Amino acid sequence: MKNIYDFEMPAVLRDFLNYMQTIKGKSINTIQVYFYDLRIFFRFLKIHRNIVDKNLEFDTIEITDIDIPLLKTVTLSDLYTYMSFVSNKRDNTSHARARKVASLKSFFNYLSTKAKLLDINPTIELESPKILKRLPRYLNFDESKKLLTSVTEANHEYSVRDYAIITIFLNCGIRLSELVGINLYNIKDNTLTVFGKGGKERSIPLNKACLQAIEDYMKIRPVNGLKDKSALFISRRNQRISKESVQKIVKRYIKEAGLDPQRYSTHKLRHTAATLMYKYGNVDIRALQEILGHESISTTEIYTHLDQQQLKEAVNKHPLSDFSVNIKM
């Protein structure tokens, strides 16, 4: 993937991205989101201000000429027109629009309070679209066992490695980026140390299944000709396994397990781990928050609603749920 800083961009945007990464400690993935969101806004702004022809292909509009004088003209009305544009012209969901609002707020807050380039922040009154909370999709206990079994039954050159990968996903609930970033020295005294969003470090206890899977993998893990000797999981090219490779691995075994690869992904395995821990482990919600690395407890609390949802589904599936008789009065 092309480095985000290799793209052409105005100096004010580059300064903002540097600030968010080096001072605020945002991850490179978050920096990419800021760039793509703000690039869309800049292109819209040039069309909205009649700086470029409206018939020009949107994705070809240059943004390097965006400057402070132009940004000073941005009003709250412009921002709501922009939100209408991404909703109607680009089919953005409420989640995507909320993310764009967050990117705009961060950018204009930087310009007004940190860089001191704007006297007025037009995003102060900008509201984020309402997002309906959806319960996370996850594998149940039997489906999880079926997925692990599918790996052992594959019995190919990388089965032991793949089994360890999926075992860690299902037991530890770590993110994809955290898994590929595991180094050998991150495992010590039955504890795994990972670095989450913003480089935040957290420790996760490893259970018997994880320890056994890692031990088995270490017996066959390549040791010669490695491009990254510290990486735990090694690809067939003798380098640290990539996120894309792990995603393909998980999708393949989900399909081989007879599950729908369109419904489940590496992130759904994270949901699965959290759900199984909460449902079967009697885990305290604060402890679950620590394990998952959630910054806000409200993010973790979504798992507390699963049992209530299951009760509701059970009641609705009752054979008499649709049966009613008119009572004579």
mmCIF file of N, CA, C and O in Angstrom, residues 129-193:
data_model
loop_
_atom_site.group_PDB
_atom_site.id
_atom_site.type_symbol
_atom_site.label_atom_id
_atom_site.label_comp_id
_atom_site.label_asym_id
_atom_site.label_seq_id
_atom_site.Cartn_x
_atom_site.Cartn_y
_atom_site.Cartn_z
ATOM 1 N N PRO A 129 -24.254 12.406 12.823
ATOM 2 C CA PRO A 129 -25.506 11.666 12.578
ATOM 3 C C PRO A 129 -25.726 10.586 13.628
ATOM 4 O O PRO A 129 -24.779 9.999 14.144
ATOM 5 N N LYS A 130 -26.982 10.358 13.940
ATOM 6 C CA LYS A 130 -27.325 9.342 14.928
ATOM 7 C C LYS A 130 -27.028 7.962 14.369
ATOM 8 O O LYS A 130 -27.363 7.644 13.230
ATOM 9 N N ILE A 131 -26.363 7.164 15.174
ATOM 10 C CA ILE A 131 -26.005 5.807 14.757
ATOM 11 C C ILE A 131 -26.738 4.811 15.635
ATOM 12 O O ILE A 131 -26.640 4.840 16.862
ATOM 13 N N LEU A 132 -27.499 3.942 14.991
ATOM 14 C CA LEU A 132 -28.191 2.898 15.736
ATOM 15 C C LEU A 132 -27.183 1.804 16.101
ATOM 16 O O LEU A 132 -26.468 1.285 15.246
ATOM 17 N N LYS A 133 -27.107 1.492 17.387
ATOM 18 C CA LYS A 133 -26.173 0.470 17.838
ATOM 19 C C LYS A 133 -26.667 -0.916 17.429
ATOM 20 O O LYS A 133 -27.792 -1.287 17.702
ATOM 21 N N ARG A 134 -25.784 -1.631 16.768
ATOM 22 C CA ARG A 134 -26.117 -2.985 16.353
ATOM 23 C C ARG A 134 -25.305 -3.985 17.176
ATOM 24 O O ARG A 134 -24.144 -3.752 17.470
ATOM 25 N N LEU A 135 -25.951 -5.081 17.513
ATOM 26 C CA LEU A 135 -25.247 -6.109 18.260
ATOM 27 C C LEU A 135 -24.183 -6.739 17.360
ATOM 28 O O LEU A 135 -24.432 -6.965 16.171
ATOM 29 N N PRO A 136 -23.007 -7.000 17.888
ATOM 30 C CA PRO A 136 -21.931 -7.560 17.068
ATOM 31 C C PRO A 136 -22.252 -8.966 16.585
ATOM 32 O O PRO A 136 -22.896 -9.747 17.295
ATOM 33 N N ARG A 137 -21.837 -9.271 15.386
ATOM 34 C CA ARG A 137 -22.017 -10.617 14.834
ATOM 35 C C ARG A 137 -20.852 -11.478 15.298
ATOM 36 O O ARG A 137 -19.705 -11.038 15.302
ATOM 37 N N TYR A 138 -21.147 -12.703 15.692
ATOM 38 C CA TYR A 138 -20.102 -13.558 16.241
ATOM 39 C C TYR A 138 -20.429 -15.025 16.006
ATOM 40 O O TYR A 138 -21.569 -15.395 15.693
ATOM 41 N N LEU A 139 -19.416 -15.880 16.154
ATOM 42 C CA LEU A 139 -19.603 -17.322 16.083
ATOM 43 C C LEU A 139 -20.034 -17.825 17.450
ATOM 44 O O LEU A 139 -19.507 -17.371 18.471
ATOM 45 N N ASN A 140 -20.965 -18.771 17.487
ATOM 46 C CA ASN A 140 -21.308 -19.364 18.776
ATOM 47 C C ASN A 140 -20.258 -20.412 19.140
ATOM 48 O O ASN A 140 -19.303 -20.646 18.387
ATOM 49 N N PHE A 141 -20.431 -21.033 20.271
ATOM 50 C CA PHE A 141 -19.431 -21.975 20.785
ATOM 51 C C PHE A 141 -19.198 -23.127 19.806
ATOM 52 O O PHE A 141 -18.051 -23.471 19.488
ATOM 53 N N ASP A 142 -20.283 -23.724 19.286
ATOM 54 C CA ASP A 142 -20.147 -24.864 18.370
ATOM 55 C C ASP A 142 -19.504 -24.439 17.054
ATOM 56 O O ASP A 142 -18.687 -25.178 16.484
ATOM 57 N N GLU A 143 -19.864 -23.274 16.555
ATOM 58 C CA GLU A 143 -19.274 -22.785 15.314
ATOM 59 C C GLU A 143 -17.785 -22.494 15.486
ATOM 60 O O GLU A 143 -16.988 -22.714 14.566
ATOM 61 N N SER A 144 -17.416 -22.006 16.660
ATOM 62 C CA SER A 144 -16.009 -21.739 16.942
ATOM 63 C C SER A 144 -15.196 -23.026 16.929
ATOM 64 O O SER A 144 -14.088 -23.080 16.368
ATOM 65 N N LYS A 145 -15.742 -24.077 17.538
ATOM 66 C CA LYS A 145 -15.065 -25.374 17.537
ATOM 67 C C LYS A 145 -14.974 -25.932 16.119
ATOM 68 O O LYS A 145 -13.960 -26.535 15.737
ATOM 69 N N LYS A 146 -16.028 -25.717 15.349
ATOM 70 C CA LYS A 146 -16.034 -26.190 13.961
ATOM 71 C C LYS A 146 -14.944 -25.486 13.148
ATOM 72 O O LYS A 146 -14.279 -26.102 12.307
ATOM 73 N N LEU A 147 -14.760 -24.198 13.405
ATOM 74 C CA LEU A 147 -13.732 -23.435 12.698
ATOM 75 C C LEU A 147 -12.344 -23.971 13.037
ATOM 76 O O LEU A 147 -11.506 -24.178 12.139
ATOM 77 N N LEU A 148 -12.078 -24.198 14.309
ATOM 78 C CA LEU A 148 -10.772 -24.725 14.719
ATOM 79 C C LEU A 148 -10.538 -26.120 14.159
ATOM 80 O O LEU A 148 -9.421 -26.453 13.729
ATOM 81 N N THR A 149 -11.585 -26.923 14.145
ATOM 82 C CA THR A 149 -11.470 -28.284 13.610
ATOM 83 C C THR A 149 -11.152 -28.263 12.119
ATOM 84 O O THR A 149 -10.385 -29.100 11.623
ATOM 85 N N SER A 150 -11.708 -27.291 11.411
ATOM 86 C CA SER A 150 -11.461 -27.196 9.965
ATOM 87 C C SER A 150 -9.979 -26.959 9.674
ATOM 88 O O SER A 150 -9.467 -27.391 8.645
ATOM 89 N N VAL A 151 -9.302 -26.266 10.590
ATOM 90 C CA VAL A 151 -7.867 -26.009 10.399
ATOM 91 C C VAL A 151 -7.073 -27.295 10.569
ATOM 92 O O VAL A 151 -6.172 -27.600 9.780
ATOM 93 N N THR A 152 -7.393 -28.054 11.595
ATOM 94 C CA THR A 152 -6.660 -29.304 11.846
ATOM 95 C C THR A 152 -6.916 -30.320 10.744
ATOM 96 O O THR A 152 -6.029 -31.110 10.402
ATOM 97 N N GLU A 153 -8.109 -30.306 10.180
ATOM 98 C CA GLU A 153 -8.441 -31.269 9.129
ATOM 99 C C GLU A 153 -7.804 -30.902 7.796
ATOM 100 O O GLU A 153 -7.662 -31.744 6.918
ATOM 101 N N ALA A 154 -7.421 -29.625 7.638
ATOM 102 C CA ALA A 154 -6.784 -29.195 6.388
ATOM 103 C C ALA A 154 -5.450 -29.903 6.199
ATOM 104 O O ALA A 154 -5.091 -30.325 5.106
ATOM 105 N N ASN A 155 -4.698 -30.014 7.290
ATOM 106 C CA ASN A 155 -3.451 -30.777 7.297
ATOM 107 C C ASN A 155 -2.517 -30.429 6.143
ATOM 108 O O ASN A 155 -2.084 -31.279 5.381
ATOM 109 N N HIS A 156 -2.197 -29.134 6.001
ATOM 110 C CA HIS A 156 -1.230 -28.752 4.996
ATOM 111 C C HIS A 156 -0.020 -28.086 5.655
ATOM 112 O O HIS A 156 0.077 -28.017 6.882
ATOM 113 N N GLU A 157 0.886 -27.586 4.866
ATOM 114 C CA GLU A 157 2.167 -27.088 5.358
ATOM 115 C C GLU A 157 2.042 -26.018 6.439
ATOM 116 O O GLU A 157 2.873 -25.952 7.346
ATOM 117 N N TYR A 158 0.992 -25.195 6.353
ATOM 118 C CA TYR A 158 0.871 -24.078 7.284
ATOM 119 C C TYR A 158 -0.265 -24.249 8.294
ATOM 120 O O TYR A 158 -0.654 -23.296 8.956
ATOM 121 N N SER A 159 -0.778 -25.460 8.415
ATOM 122 C CA SER A 159 -1.913 -25.699 9.308
ATOM 123 C C SER A 159 -1.593 -25.375 10.765
ATOM 124 O O SER A 159 -2.422 -24.799 11.483
ATOM 125 N N VAL A 160 -0.401 -25.732 11.216
ATOM 126 C CA VAL A 160 -0.028 -25.497 12.620
ATOM 127 C C VAL A 160 0.025 -23.995 12.902
ATOM 128 O O VAL A 160 -0.448 -23.523 13.937
ATOM 129 N N ARG A 161 0.604 -23.240 11.970
ATOM 130 C CA ARG A 161 0.655 -21.786 12.119
ATOM 131 C C ARG A 161 -0.750 -21.191 12.105
ATOM 132 O O ARG A 161 -1.101 -20.359 12.945
ATOM 133 N N ASP A 162 -1.545 -21.627 11.150
ATOM 134 C CA ASP A 162 -2.893 -21.082 11.005
ATOM 135 C C ASP A 162 -3.760 -21.409 12.217
ATOM 136 O O ASP A 162 -4.588 -20.591 12.647
ATOM 137 N N TYR A 163 -3.551 -22.595 12.755
ATOM 138 C CA TYR A 163 -4.301 -22.987 13.960
ATOM 139 C C TYR A 163 -3.951 -22.069 15.131
ATOM 140 O O TYR A 163 -4.836 -21.646 15.892
ATOM 141 N N ALA A 164 -2.679 -21.746 15.261
ATOM 142 C CA ALA A 164 -2.253 -20.844 16.339
ATOM 143 C C ALA A 164 -2.856 -19.456 16.151
ATOM 144 O O ALA A 164 -3.294 -18.814 17.110
ATOM 145 N N ILE A 165 -2.894 -18.990 14.908
ATOM 146 C CA ILE A 165 -3.465 -17.677 14.608
ATOM 147 C C ILE A 165 -4.928 -17.611 15.020
ATOM 148 O O ILE A 165 -5.364 -16.700 15.728
ATOM 149 N N ILE A 166 -5.704 -18.595 14.571
ATOM 150 C CA ILE A 166 -7.139 -18.571 14.848
ATOM 151 C C ILE A 166 -7.416 -18.829 16.323
ATOM 152 O O ILE A 166 -8.351 -18.268 16.905
ATOM 153 N N THR A 167 -6.593 -19.654 16.960
ATOM 154 C CA THR A 167 -6.750 -19.906 18.396
ATOM 155 C C THR A 167 -6.558 -18.620 19.189
ATOM 156 O O THR A 167 -7.314 -18.322 20.126
ATOM 157 N N ILE A 168 -5.553 -17.841 18.840
ATOM 158 C CA ILE A 168 -5.306 -16.576 19.531
ATOM 159 C C ILE A 168 -6.452 -15.602 19.301
ATOM 160 O O ILE A 168 -6.909 -14.926 20.222
ATOM 161 N N PHE A 169 -6.934 -15.531 18.061
ATOM 162 C CA PHE A 169 -8.080 -14.663 17.768
ATOM 163 C C PHE A 169 -9.269 -15.025 18.659
ATOM 164 O O PHE A 169 -9.882 -14.159 19.283
ATOM 165 N N LEU A 170 -9.605 -16.306 18.690
ATOM 166 C CA LEU A 170 -10.812 -16.761 19.381
ATOM 167 C C LEU A 170 -10.695 -16.717 20.899
ATOM 168 O O LEU A 170 -11.707 -16.623 21.594
ATOM 169 N N ASN A 171 -9.478 -16.779 21.410
ATOM 170 C CA ASN A 171 -9.296 -16.804 22.866
ATOM 171 C C ASN A 171 -8.903 -15.460 23.459
ATOM 172 O O ASN A 171 -9.219 -15.180 24.618
ATOM 173 N N CYS A 172 -8.229 -14.647 22.682
ATOM 174 C CA CYS A 172 -7.706 -13.387 23.230
ATOM 175 C C CYS A 172 -8.458 -12.150 22.759
ATOM 176 O O CYS A 172 -8.356 -11.094 23.380
ATOM 177 N N GLY A 173 -9.174 -12.252 21.660
ATOM 178 C CA GLY A 173 -9.956 -11.125 21.183
ATOM 179 C C GLY A 173 -9.118 -9.948 20.713
ATOM 180 O O GLY A 173 -9.546 -8.803 20.826
ATOM 181 N N ILE A 174 -7.933 -10.217 20.174
ATOM 182 C CA ILE A 174 -7.084 -9.113 19.738
ATOM 183 C C ILE A 174 -7.454 -8.675 18.325
ATOM 184 O O ILE A 174 -8.138 -9.391 17.591
ATOM 185 N N ARG A 175 -7.018 -7.494 17.962
ATOM 186 C CA ARG A 175 -7.264 -6.945 16.636
ATOM 187 C C ARG A 175 -6.308 -7.570 15.622
ATOM 188 O O ARG A 175 -5.246 -8.094 15.983
ATOM 189 N N LEU A 176 -6.671 -7.461 14.349
ATOM 190 C CA LEU A 176 -5.834 -7.989 13.270
ATOM 191 C C LEU A 176 -4.452 -7.352 13.301
ATOM 192 O O LEU A 176 -3.433 -8.039 13.203
ATOM 193 N N SER A 177 -4.394 -6.025 13.436
ATOM 194 C CA SER A 177 -3.106 -5.327 13.451
ATOM 195 C C SER A 177 -2.261 -5.760 14.651
ATOM 196 O O SER A 177 -1.029 -5.811 14.567
ATOM 197 N N GLU A 178 -2.930 -6.068 15.758
ATOM 198 C CA GLU A 178 -2.212 -6.500 16.955
ATOM 199 C C GLU A 178 -1.629 -7.893 16.752
ATOM 200 O O GLU A 178 -0.521 -8.180 17.205
ATOM 201 N N LEU A 179 -2.365 -8.755 16.063
ATOM 202 C CA LEU A 179 -1.880 -10.118 15.849
ATOM 203 C C LEU A 179 -0.642 -10.140 14.956
ATOM 204 O O LEU A 179 0.349 -10.783 15.291
ATOM 205 N N VAL A 180 -0.700 -9.436 13.833
ATOM 206 C CA VAL A 180 0.460 -9.460 12.928
ATOM 207 C C VAL A 180 1.651 -8.744 13.549
ATOM 208 O O VAL A 180 2.801 -8.968 13.131
ATOM 209 N N GLY A 181 1.404 -7.899 14.537
ATOM 210 C CA GLY A 181 2.499 -7.164 15.171
ATOM 211 C C GLY A 181 3.156 -7.900 16.327
ATOM 212 O O GLY A 181 4.119 -7.391 16.923
ATOM 213 N N ILE A 182 2.676 -9.106 16.654
ATOM 214 C CA ILE A 182 3.258 -9.855 17.778
ATOM 215 C C ILE A 182 4.699 -10.258 17.471
ATOM 216 O O ILE A 182 4.995 -10.832 16.421
ATOM 217 N N ASN A 183 5.583 -9.960 18.414
ATOM 218 C CA ASN A 183 6.980 -10.400 18.339
ATOM 219 C C ASN A 183 7.218 -11.508 19.353
ATOM 220 O O ASN A 183 6.450 -11.663 20.315
ATOM 221 N N LEU A 184 8.273 -12.257 19.155
ATOM 222 C CA LEU A 184 8.587 -13.368 20.060
ATOM 223 C C LEU A 184 8.739 -12.884 21.498
ATOM 224 O O LEU A 184 8.290 -13.545 22.441
ATOM 225 N N TYR A 185 9.346 -11.706 21.678
ATOM 226 C CA TYR A 185 9.582 -11.207 23.032
ATOM 227 C C TYR A 185 8.324 -10.619 23.673
ATOM 228 O O TYR A 185 8.347 -10.200 24.821
ATOM 229 N N ASN A 186 7.212 -10.585 22.914
ATOM 230 C CA ASN A 186 5.946 -10.117 23.485
ATOM 231 C C ASN A 186 5.251 -11.198 24.291
ATOM 232 O O ASN A 186 4.236 -10.939 24.956
ATOM 233 N N ILE A 187 5.776 -12.425 24.212
ATOM 234 C CA ILE A 187 5.208 -13.541 24.974
ATOM 235 C C ILE A 187 6.172 -13.898 26.089
ATOM 236 O O ILE A 187 7.298 -14.328 25.853
ATOM 237 N N LYS A 188 5.723 -13.702 27.325
ATOM 238 C CA LYS A 188 6.587 -13.944 28.475
ATOM 239 C C LYS A 188 5.741 -14.313 29.690
ATOM 240 O O LYS A 188 4.740 -13.654 29.978
ATOM 241 N N ASP A 189 6.162 -15.385 30.370
ATOM 242 C CA ASP A 189 5.458 -15.831 31.580
ATOM 243 C C ASP A 189 3.961 -16.013 31.339
ATOM 244 O O ASP A 189 3.103 -15.524 32.099
ATOM 245 N N ASN A 190 3.625 -16.707 30.249
ATOM 246 C CA ASN A 190 2.226 -17.022 29.923
ATOM 247 C C ASN A 190 1.382 -15.770 29.707
ATOM 248 O O ASN A 190 0.156 -15.791 29.911
ATOM 249 N N THR A 191 2.009 -14.690 29.303
ATOM 250 C CA THR A 191 1.303 -13.441 29.062
ATOM 251 C C THR A 191 1.707 -12.871 27.706
ATOM 252 O O THR A 191 2.880 -12.890 27.343
ATOM 253 N N LEU A 192 0.714 -12.389 26.971
ATOM 254 C CA LEU A 192 0.957 -11.774 25.676
ATOM 255 C C LEU A 192 0.802 -10.262 25.806
ATOM 256 O O LEU A 192 -0.202 -9.776 26.319
ATOM 257 N N THR A 193 1.804 -9.536 25.343
ATOM 258 C CA THR A 193 1.744 -8.075 25.337
ATOM 259 C C THR A 193 1.495 -7.607 23.911
ATOM 260 O O THR A 193 2.213 -8.005 22.987
#
